[in-house]
């Protein structure tokens, strides 16, 4: 009985369609990916609290697009097209290096 309910539940979930992102959502998501293709990202955290005293951490992130040498604008445009099936609604806004 429980197995039958689980099978029906799984079939019901599999039948649900995930709505594609809106053009604006796709542009925002792909813009982040294009920024990551510009170069490594660096994070630094430093602080102190009364329980443990001082603390700090650092991180460096590198995207696969950056390692492959892909153009950030091409990364953005192909990402938006892949998500929406349409050309981007606005040009990519990248940070200055």
XYZ file of N, CA and C in Angstrom:
291
model
N 0.823 -1.194 0.000
C 0.000 0.000 0.000
C 0.872 1.264 0.000
N 1.827 1.305 0.920
C 2.703 2.477 1.010
C 3.540 2.602 -0.261
N 3.984 1.469 -0.785
C 4.781 1.481 -2.008
C 3.975 2.071 -3.166
N 2.713 1.720 -3.250
C 1.841 2.242 -4.308
C 1.658 3.752 -4.192
N 1.506 4.227 -2.978
C 1.357 5.662 -2.747
C 2.641 6.396 -3.137
N 3.775 5.818 -2.780
C 5.055 6.441 -3.140
C 5.233 6.492 -4.653
N 4.844 5.421 -5.345
C 4.956 5.407 -6.808
C 4.068 6.484 -7.412
N 2.837 6.603 -6.943
C 1.932 7.635 -7.454
C 2.465 9.038 -7.154
N 3.014 9.218 -5.968
C 3.587 10.509 -5.598
C 4.754 10.872 -6.509
N 5.637 9.898 -6.762
C 6.780 10.138 -7.649
C 6.324 10.453 -9.072
N 5.327 9.728 -9.558
C 4.807 10.004 -10.898
C 4.177 11.391 -10.976
N 3.496 11.780 -9.911
C 2.896 13.117 -9.873
C 3.941 14.209 -9.882
N 5.012 14.014 -9.130
C 6.088 14.999 -9.098
C 6.828 15.055 -10.439
N 6.991 13.905 -11.070
C 7.681 13.868 -12.358
C 6.867 14.567 -13.441
N 5.553 14.575 -13.297
C 4.699 15.203 -14.300
C 4.675 16.726 -14.172
N 5.096 17.237 -13.031
C 5.099 18.685 -12.833
C 6.148 19.330 -13.734
N 5.750 20.381 -14.383
C 6.700 21.124 -15.212
C 7.270 22.268 -14.396
N 8.559 22.439 -14.507
C 9.203 23.574 -13.868
C 9.141 24.725 -14.862
N 8.589 25.827 -14.425
C 8.448 26.977 -15.314
C 9.824 27.534 -15.659
N 10.056 27.847 -16.926
C 11.346 28.447 -17.288
C 11.466 29.829 -16.648
N 12.689 30.262 -16.423
C 12.857 31.582 -15.808
C 12.379 32.686 -16.760
N 11.946 33.784 -16.174
C 11.574 34.935 -16.995
C 12.846 35.487 -17.637
N 12.712 36.287 -18.702
C 13.906 36.875 -19.309
C 14.746 37.682 -18.309
N 14.105 38.357 -17.374
C 14.837 39.140 -16.370
C 15.593 38.223 -15.411
N 14.930 37.144 -14.951
C 15.600 36.192 -14.057
C 16.788 35.533 -14.754
N 16.604 35.170 -16.025
C 17.694 34.555 -16.790
C 18.850 35.536 -16.948
N 18.545 36.800 -17.229
C 19.600 37.809 -17.391
C 20.377 37.974 -16.088
N 19.681 38.022 -14.954
C 20.354 38.173 -13.665
C 21.239 36.970 -13.354
N 20.709 35.764 -13.549
C 21.460 34.544 -13.268
C 22.684 34.429 -14.175
N 22.500 34.729 -15.452
C 23.590 34.592 -16.410
C 24.626 35.697 -16.255
N 24.192 36.851 -15.771
C 25.135 37.939 -15.503
C 26.130 37.528 -14.421
N 25.671 36.824 -13.398
C 26.569 36.319 -12.357
C 27.576 35.336 -12.944
N 27.095 34.489 -13.842
C 28.005 33.523 -14.474
C 29.038 34.252 -15.344
N 28.619 35.298 -16.043
C 29.544 36.068 -16.881
C 30.576 36.795 -16.025
N 30.148 37.312 -14.869
C 31.100 37.969 -13.967
C 32.145 36.975 -13.470
N 31.715 35.752 -13.191
C 32.654 34.726 -12.741
C 33.649 34.374 -13.838
N 33.248 34.525 -15.101
C 34.142 34.219 -16.226
C 35.195 35.301 -16.418
N 35.017 36.467 -15.774
C 35.990 37.557 -15.890
C 37.288 37.258 -15.162
N 37.212 36.548 -14.066
C 38.416 36.279 -13.295
C 38.079 35.667 -11.955
N 39.090 35.334 -11.193
C 38.859 34.720 -9.880
C 38.131 35.672 -8.933
N 37.314 35.091 -8.052
C 36.661 35.887 -7.013
C 37.375 35.616 -5.698
N 37.521 36.657 -4.896
C 38.250 36.551 -3.641
C 37.338 37.008 -2.515
N 37.320 36.245 -1.442
C 36.540 36.605 -0.263
C 37.428 36.616 0.969
N 37.181 37.554 1.856
C 37.972 37.673 3.080
C 37.030 38.039 4.220
N 37.116 37.289 5.300
C 36.302 37.546 6.481
C 37.221 37.661 7.689
N 37.048 38.729 8.434
C 37.828 38.944 9.651
C 36.868 39.467 10.712
N 37.006 38.962 11.917
C 36.133 39.443 12.972
C 36.590 38.964 14.327
N 35.779 39.284 15.330
C 36.067 38.861 16.698
C 34.746 38.769 17.446
N 34.710 37.864 18.421
C 33.556 37.802 19.306
C 34.034 37.502 20.723
N 33.133 37.640 21.654
C 33.533 37.502 23.052
C 33.747 36.052 23.481
N 33.243 35.088 22.736
C 33.395 33.673 23.116
C 34.713 33.080 22.653
N 35.075 33.305 21.399
C 36.264 32.636 20.853
C 37.385 33.594 20.484
N 37.158 34.875 20.593
C 38.187 35.843 20.223
C 38.172 36.131 18.727
N 39.337 36.374 18.180
C 39.435 36.740 16.773
C 39.305 35.538 15.849
N 38.861 35.801 14.655
C 38.770 34.757 13.642
C 38.932 35.381 12.268
N 39.237 34.552 11.314
C 39.386 35.023 9.944
C 39.337 33.860 8.972
N 38.952 34.162 7.755
C 38.957 33.147 6.702
C 39.105 33.845 5.357
N 39.589 33.098 4.398
C 39.756 33.615 3.047
C 39.324 32.539 2.061
N 38.846 32.973 0.898
C 38.461 32.016 -0.134
C 38.771 32.605 -1.504
N 39.052 31.723 -2.429
C 39.269 32.115 -3.823
C 38.430 31.176 -4.672
N 37.630 31.749 -5.573
C 36.797 30.949 -6.469
C 37.187 31.197 -7.914
N 37.226 30.126 -8.690
C 37.557 30.221 -10.110
C 36.516 29.421 -10.886
N 35.912 30.031 -11.896
C 34.892 29.330 -12.674
C 35.525 28.543 -13.821
N 34.812 27.541 -14.262
C 35.261 26.753 -15.401
C 35.335 27.588 -16.673
N 34.422 28.549 -16.818
C 34.442 29.426 -17.994
C 35.722 30.250 -18.022
N 36.157 30.734 -16.858
C 37.402 31.496 -16.781
C 38.590 30.615 -17.145
N 38.609 29.398 -16.614
C 39.723 28.485 -16.894
C 39.797 28.126 -18.373
N 38.650 28.053 -19.033
C 38.633 27.752 -20.470
C 38.898 28.989 -21.327
N 38.957 30.165 -20.700
C 39.242 31.396 -21.438
C 38.065 31.906 -22.248
N 36.850 31.592 -21.814
C 35.661 32.029 -22.552
C 35.407 33.521 -22.340
N 34.916 34.168 -23.376
C 34.558 35.576 -23.318
C 33.328 35.740 -22.425
N 33.366 36.617 -21.413
C 32.220 36.790 -20.516
C 30.927 37.194 -21.228
N 31.025 37.997 -22.271
C 29.821 38.399 -23.007
C 29.215 37.189 -23.713
N 30.053 36.338 -24.287
C 29.560 35.131 -24.954
C 28.966 34.170 -23.935
N 29.559 34.090 -22.751
C 29.026 33.253 -21.670
C 27.618 33.728 -21.321
N 27.438 35.033 -21.176
C 26.134 35.621 -20.843
C 25.106 35.322 -21.925
N 25.454 35.611 -23.160
C 24.496 35.452 -24.257
C 24.091 33.996 -24.446
N 25.044 33.082 -24.388
C 24.706 31.673 -24.572
C 23.909 31.132 -23.384
N 24.189 31.618 -22.195
C 23.455 31.198 -21.003
C 21.990 31.637 -21.086
N 21.752 32.898 -21.451
C 20.375 33.400 -21.574
C 19.635 32.615 -22.651
N 20.279 32.369 -23.783
C 19.619 31.629 -24.859
C 19.287 30.205 -24.414
N 20.195 29.578 -23.665
C 19.964 28.217 -23.184
C 18.789 28.164 -22.212
N 18.641 29.185 -21.358
C 17.573 29.189 -20.359
C 16.216 29.598 -20.929
N 16.214 30.518 -21.889
C 14.940 31.064 -22.374
C 14.621 30.706 -23.821
N 15.633 30.343 -24.597
C 15.413 30.097 -26.022
C 15.338 31.382 -26.825
N 15.666 32.491 -26.193
C 15.612 33.806 -26.841
C 16.912 34.553 -26.581
N 17.122 35.594 -27.374
C 18.274 36.466 -27.176
C 18.080 37.269 -25.882
N 19.160 37.740 -25.264
C 19.034 38.532 -24.030
C 18.200 39.793 -24.243
N 17.501 40.206 -23.188
C 16.665 41.406 -23.263
C 17.469 42.674 -23.005
N 18.668 42.517 -22.463
C 19.540 43.671 -22.198
C 20.987 43.219 -22.294
N 21.883 44.153 -22.528
C 23.300 43.790 -22.566
C 23.800 43.437 -21.155
N 24.847 42.651 -21.104
C 25.427 42.241 -19.836
C 26.095 43.430 -19.154
N 25.941 43.494 -17.825
C 26.596 44.541 -17.032
C 27.688 43.874 -16.220
N 28.923 44.088 -16.623
C 30.086 43.480 -15.959
C 30.785 44.497 -15.088
N 31.463 44.001 -14.061
C 32.249 44.902 -13.202
C 33.580 45.224 -13.913
N 34.146 46.345 -13.572
C 35.426 46.712 -14.138
C 36.523 46.015 -13.360
N 37.502 45.507 -14.063
C 38.613 44.838 -13.391
C 39.748 45.794 -13.148
